[in-house]
Amino acid sequence: AQKVTQAQTEISVVEKEDVTLDCVYETRDTTYYLFWYKQPPSGELVFLIRRNSFDEQNEISGRYSWNFQKSTSSFNFTITASQVVDSAVYFCALKTNAGKSTFGDGTTLTVKP
Amino acid sequence: NAGVTQTPKFQVLKTGQSMTLQCAQDMNHNSMYWYRQDPGMGLRLIYYSASEGTTDKGEVPNGYNVSRLNKREFSLRLESAAPSQTSVYFCAGTVNSNQPQHFGDGTRLSIL
């Protein structure tokens, strides 16, 4: 069985604050893939980043950064200098080599001006 | 490119009615998925098709059936709709397991 836990249900910050969204996963597979998606109020799901289980290199893309730690089964997402447009629901997801996909329950981020 | 197209976008059914949700993609996806999204519950996998000709149960398959008609199309059928199946349904596809999923715009289904 596989599981993705996003313990933070809702987070509220003021614009320009940094915010980290936590993701912890469980799987028995040795090869797996981790993803972050964004769902703005309009409802569509937008892919943000992917990580393979054998690639622990962290990544920065503009104001976004990701910290993958296999030892703690965590794949956390940080937004630096948050903006109102970052307000959305963010989902962490795990996919196995066989293709089965599991999403966390999501973290609702509200960025206030 | 159309991407992943779901039809219909909205539907209201009465308890006991049947319905098929359609999903088609033109992105050469090998794998296709059906999810439901309930408020505060995230996306839960109903069924998926890892490749043409195969289908597998996900986390919440009860009350649903699927058909991978060909590589492009993956339909979801509710044989006897129940109010508990009121949800937003998303179809998604991906080329390979290590690639992200591309999602349709969703079908908002209400069952009275």
CSV table of C-alpha atoms in Angstrom, one decimal:
chain,number,residue,atom,x,y,z
A,1,ALA,CA,0.0,0.0,0.0
A,2,GLN,CA,1.1,3.5,-0.6
A,3,LYS,CA,0.2,6.7,1.2
A,4,VAL,CA,0.8,10.4,0.9
A,5,THR,CA,0.3,12.6,3.9
A,6,GLN,CA,0.0,16.4,3.8
A,7,ALA,CA,-0.5,17.2,7.5
A,8,GLN,CA,-1.2,20.9,6.9
A,9,THR,CA,-4.8,21.3,5.8
A,10,GLU,CA,-4.7,25.1,5.6
A,11,ILE,CA,-2.0,27.7,5.8
A,12,SER,CA,-2.5,31.5,5.8
A,13,VAL,CA,0.4,33.9,5.2
A,14,VAL,CA,0.8,37.5,4.4
A,15,GLU,CA,2.3,38.5,1.1
A,16,LYS,CA,6.1,38.3,0.9
A,17,GLU,CA,6.4,35.7,3.7
A,18,ASP,CA,8.1,32.4,2.9
A,19,VAL,CA,6.0,29.3,3.3
A,20,THR,CA,6.8,25.6,3.3
A,21,LEU,CA,4.3,22.9,2.5
A,22,ASP,CA,5.1,19.5,3.9
A,23,CYS,CA,4.6,16.1,2.2
A,24,VAL,CA,5.4,12.7,3.7
A,25,TYR,CA,5.0,9.5,1.7
A,26,GLU,CA,5.0,5.8,2.3
A,27,THR,CA,5.7,3.1,-0.3
A,28,ARG,CA,7.3,-0.4,-0.5
A,29,ASP,CA,8.5,0.2,-4.0
A,30,THR,CA,12.2,1.1,-4.4
A,31,THR,CA,11.5,3.0,-7.6
A,32,TYR,CA,8.8,5.7,-7.5
A,33,TYR,CA,8.1,9.2,-8.6
A,34,LEU,CA,7.0,12.2,-6.6
A,35,PHE,CA,5.0,15.2,-7.9
A,36,TRP,CA,3.6,18.5,-6.8
A,37,TYR,CA,0.5,20.0,-8.4
A,38,LYS,CA,-1.3,23.3,-8.0
A,39,GLN,CA,-5.1,23.7,-8.1
A,40,PRO,CA,-6.0,27.4,-8.3
A,41,PRO,CA,-9.6,28.5,-7.5
A,42,SER,CA,-10.5,28.0,-11.2
A,43,GLY,CA,-10.2,24.3,-10.5
A,44,GLU,CA,-7.7,23.0,-13.1
A,45,LEU,CA,-4.7,20.9,-12.0
A,46,VAL,CA,-1.3,22.2,-12.9
A,47,PHE,CA,1.9,20.2,-12.7
A,48,LEU,CA,4.8,21.9,-10.8
A,49,ILE,CA,7.6,19.5,-10.3
A,50,ARG,CA,8.7,15.8,-10.5
A,51,ARG,CA,11.3,13.9,-8.6
A,52,ASN,CA,12.5,10.3,-9.1
A,53,SER,CA,13.3,8.2,-6.0
A,54,PHE,CA,16.9,7.9,-7.0
A,55,ASP,CA,17.4,11.6,-7.5
A,56,GLU,CA,17.7,13.5,-4.2
A,57,GLN,CA,19.0,16.7,-5.7
A,58,ASN,CA,17.0,19.6,-4.5
A,59,GLU,CA,15.7,22.1,-7.0
A,60,ILE,CA,15.0,25.8,-7.2
A,61,SER,CA,12.8,27.4,-9.8
A,62,GLY,CA,12.3,31.1,-9.4
A,63,ARG,CA,10.5,31.5,-6.0
A,64,TYR,CA,9.8,27.8,-5.8
A,65,SER,CA,12.1,25.2,-4.2
A,66,TRP,CA,11.8,21.6,-3.3
A,67,ASN,CA,13.6,19.5,-0.7
A,68,PHE,CA,13.5,15.7,-1.2
A,69,GLN,CA,14.8,13.6,1.7
A,70,LYS,CA,14.6,9.9,1.1
A,71,SER,CA,15.8,9.2,4.7
A,72,THR,CA,12.7,10.8,6.1
A,73,SER,CA,10.4,10.1,3.2
A,74,SER,CA,9.6,13.7,2.7
A,75,PHE,CA,9.2,16.0,-0.3
A,76,ASN,CA,8.6,19.5,0.9
A,77,PHE,CA,7.8,22.5,-1.2
A,78,THR,CA,8.8,26.1,-0.3
A,79,ILE,CA,7.5,29.3,-1.8
A,80,THR,CA,9.8,32.3,-1.2
A,81,ALA,CA,8.3,35.8,-1.0
A,82,SER,CA,4.7,34.5,-1.5
A,83,GLN,CA,2.3,36.4,-3.7
A,84,VAL,CA,-1.5,36.6,-3.7
A,85,VAL,CA,-1.5,34.6,-7.0
A,86,ASP,CA,0.1,31.7,-5.1
A,87,SER,CA,-3.2,31.2,-3.3
A,88,ALA,CA,-4.4,27.7,-4.3
A,89,VAL,CA,-4.6,24.1,-3.1
A,90,TYR,CA,-1.3,22.3,-3.5
A,91,PHE,CA,-1.2,18.5,-3.9
A,92,CYS,CA,1.7,16.1,-3.4
A,93,ALA,CA,1.5,12.8,-5.3
A,94,LEU,CA,3.3,9.5,-5.5
A,95,LYS,CA,3.4,7.2,-8.5
A,96,THR,CA,4.9,3.7,-8.8
A,97,ASN,CA,6.6,2.2,-11.7
A,98,ALA,CA,3.4,0.2,-12.3
A,99,GLY,CA,1.6,3.4,-12.8
A,100,LYS,CA,-0.6,3.5,-9.7
A,101,SER,CA,-1.0,7.0,-8.4
A,102,THR,CA,-1.8,8.4,-4.9
A,103,PHE,CA,-2.5,12.0,-4.0
A,104,GLY,CA,-2.4,13.6,-0.6
A,105,ASP,CA,-5.4,15.5,0.7
A,106,GLY,CA,-3.9,18.8,-0.3
A,107,THR,CA,-2.9,22.0,1.5
A,108,THR,CA,-4.9,25.1,1.0
A,109,LEU,CA,-2.6,28.1,0.9
A,110,THR,CA,-4.1,31.6,1.3
A,111,VAL,CA,-1.8,34.5,0.7
A,112,LYS,CA,-3.2,37.8,2.0
A,113,PRO,CA,-2.2,41.2,0.6
B,1,ASN,CA,-4.0,20.5,-29.3
B,2,ALA,CA,-7.1,19.5,-27.3
B,3,GLY,CA,-5.1,17.7,-24.6
B,4,VAL,CA,-7.3,15.7,-22.3
B,5,THR,CA,-11.0,16.3,-23.0
B,6,GLN,CA,-13.8,15.3,-20.6
B,7,THR,CA,-17.5,15.2,-21.4
B,8,PRO,CA,-19.9,16.3,-20.1
B,9,LYS,CA,-18.7,19.2,-17.9
B,10,PHE,CA,-21.8,19.1,-15.7
B,11,GLN,CA,-24.5,16.5,-15.1
B,12,VAL,CA,-27.3,16.0,-12.7
B,13,LEU,CA,-28.7,12.5,-12.2
B,14,LYS,CA,-31.3,10.9,-10.1
B,15,THR,CA,-30.5,8.0,-7.8
B,16,GLY,CA,-30.4,4.8,-9.7
B,17,GLN,CA,-29.8,6.2,-13.1
B,18,SER,CA,-26.7,5.1,-15.1
B,19,MET,CA,-24.2,7.3,-16.9
B,20,THR,CA,-20.9,7.1,-18.7
B,21,LEU,CA,-18.3,9.8,-18.4
B,22,GLN,CA,-16.1,10.1,-21.4
B,23,CYS,CA,-12.4,11.0,-21.6
B,24,ALA,CA,-10.3,11.3,-24.7
B,25,GLN,CA,-6.7,12.4,-25.1
B,26,ASP,CA,-4.6,13.4,-28.1
B,27,MET,CA,-1.2,13.5,-26.2
B,28,ASN,CA,-0.2,9.9,-27.0
B,29,HIS,CA,-0.7,8.9,-23.3
B,30,ASN,CA,-0.1,5.2,-22.6
B,31,SER,CA,-1.6,5.4,-19.1
B,32,MET,CA,-5.0,7.0,-18.2
B,33,TYR,CA,-6.7,7.6,-14.9
B,34,TRP,CA,-10.0,8.4,-13.3
B,35,TYR,CA,-10.2,10.3,-10.0
B,36,ARG,CA,-12.9,11.8,-7.9
B,37,GLN,CA,-12.4,14.9,-5.8
B,38,ASP,CA,-14.6,15.5,-2.8
B,39,PRO,CA,-14.3,18.7,-0.7
B,40,GLY,CA,-11.2,18.4,1.6
B,41,MET,CA,-10.4,14.9,0.4
B,42,GLY,CA,-8.0,15.5,-2.4
B,43,LEU,CA,-8.0,13.3,-5.4
B,44,ARG,CA,-8.8,9.6,-4.9
B,45,LEU,CA,-8.0,7.1,-7.6
B,46,ILE,CA,-11.0,5.2,-8.9
B,47,TYR,CA,-9.5,3.1,-11.7
B,48,TYR,CA,-6.5,3.4,-14.0
B,49,SER,CA,-5.3,1.9,-17.2
B,50,ALA,CA,-1.5,1.5,-17.2
B,51,SER,CA,-1.6,0.6,-20.9
B,52,GLU,CA,-4.1,0.0,-23.7
B,53,GLY,CA,-6.0,-3.2,-22.9
B,54,THR,CA,-5.4,-3.2,-19.2
B,55,THR,CA,-7.4,-1.7,-16.3
B,56,ASP,CA,-6.8,-1.9,-12.6
B,57,LYS,CA,-8.7,-0.8,-9.5
B,58,GLY,CA,-7.6,2.2,-7.5
B,59,GLU,CA,-8.5,3.3,-4.0
B,60,VAL,CA,-12.3,3.7,-4.4
B,61,PRO,CA,-13.5,1.5,-7.3
B,62,ASN,CA,-16.9,0.3,-5.8
B,63,GLY,CA,-19.9,1.4,-7.9
B,64,TYR,CA,-17.8,2.2,-11.0
B,65,ASN,CA,-16.7,0.4,-14.1
B,66,VAL,CA,-14.2,1.5,-16.8
B,67,SER,CA,-13.4,0.7,-20.4
B,68,ARG,CA,-10.2,1.5,-22.2
B,69,LEU,CA,-11.7,1.6,-25.6
B,70,ASN,CA,-8.5,2.3,-27.4
B,71,LYS,CA,-5.3,4.2,-26.6
B,72,ARG,CA,-7.1,7.6,-26.8
B,73,GLU,CA,-10.3,6.9,-24.8
B,74,PHE,CA,-11.0,5.8,-21.3
B,75,SER,CA,-14.6,5.9,-20.1
B,76,LEU,CA,-16.0,5.7,-16.5
B,77,ARG,CA,-19.5,4.2,-16.0
B,78,LEU,CA,-21.8,4.5,-13.0
B,79,GLU,CA,-24.3,1.7,-13.3
B,80,SER,CA,-26.7,2.8,-10.6
B,81,ALA,CA,-25.8,6.2,-9.3
B,82,ALA,CA,-26.0,7.0,-5.6
B,83,PRO,CA,-25.9,10.4,-3.8
B,84,SER,CA,-22.5,9.4,-2.3
B,85,GLN,CA,-21.1,9.5,-5.8
B,86,THR,CA,-21.7,13.3,-6.1
B,87,SER,CA,-18.3,14.7,-6.8
B,88,VAL,CA,-16.0,16.3,-9.3
B,89,TYR,CA,-14.5,13.7,-11.6
B,90,PHE,CA,-11.1,14.2,-13.2
B,91,CYS,CA,-9.6,12.2,-16.0
B,92,ALA,CA,-5.8,12.2,-16.5
B,93,GLY,CA,-3.2,10.7,-18.7
B,94,THR,CA,0.5,10.3,-18.8
B,95,VAL,CA,3.1,8.9,-21.3
B,96,ASN,CA,5.1,7.0,-18.7
B,97,SER,CA,5.1,6.4,-15.0
B,98,ASN,CA,7.9,8.9,-14.4
B,99,GLN,CA,6.1,11.7,-16.2
B,100,PRO,CA,3.5,14.0,-14.7
B,101,GLN,CA,-0.2,13.5,-15.4
B,102,HIS,CA,-2.1,15.9,-17.6
B,103,PHE,CA,-5.7,16.5,-16.4
B,104,GLY,CA,-8.9,17.2,-18.0
B,105,ASP,CA,-11.1,20.1,-16.8
B,106,GLY,CA,-13.3,17.8,-14.7
B,107,THR,CA,-16.9,16.7,-14.7
B,108,ARG,CA,-19.1,18.1,-11.9
B,109,LEU,CA,-21.6,15.3,-11.2
B,110,SER,CA,-24.6,15.7,-8.8
B,111,ILE,CA,-26.8,12.8,-7.8
B,112,LEU,CA,-30.1,13.6,-6.2
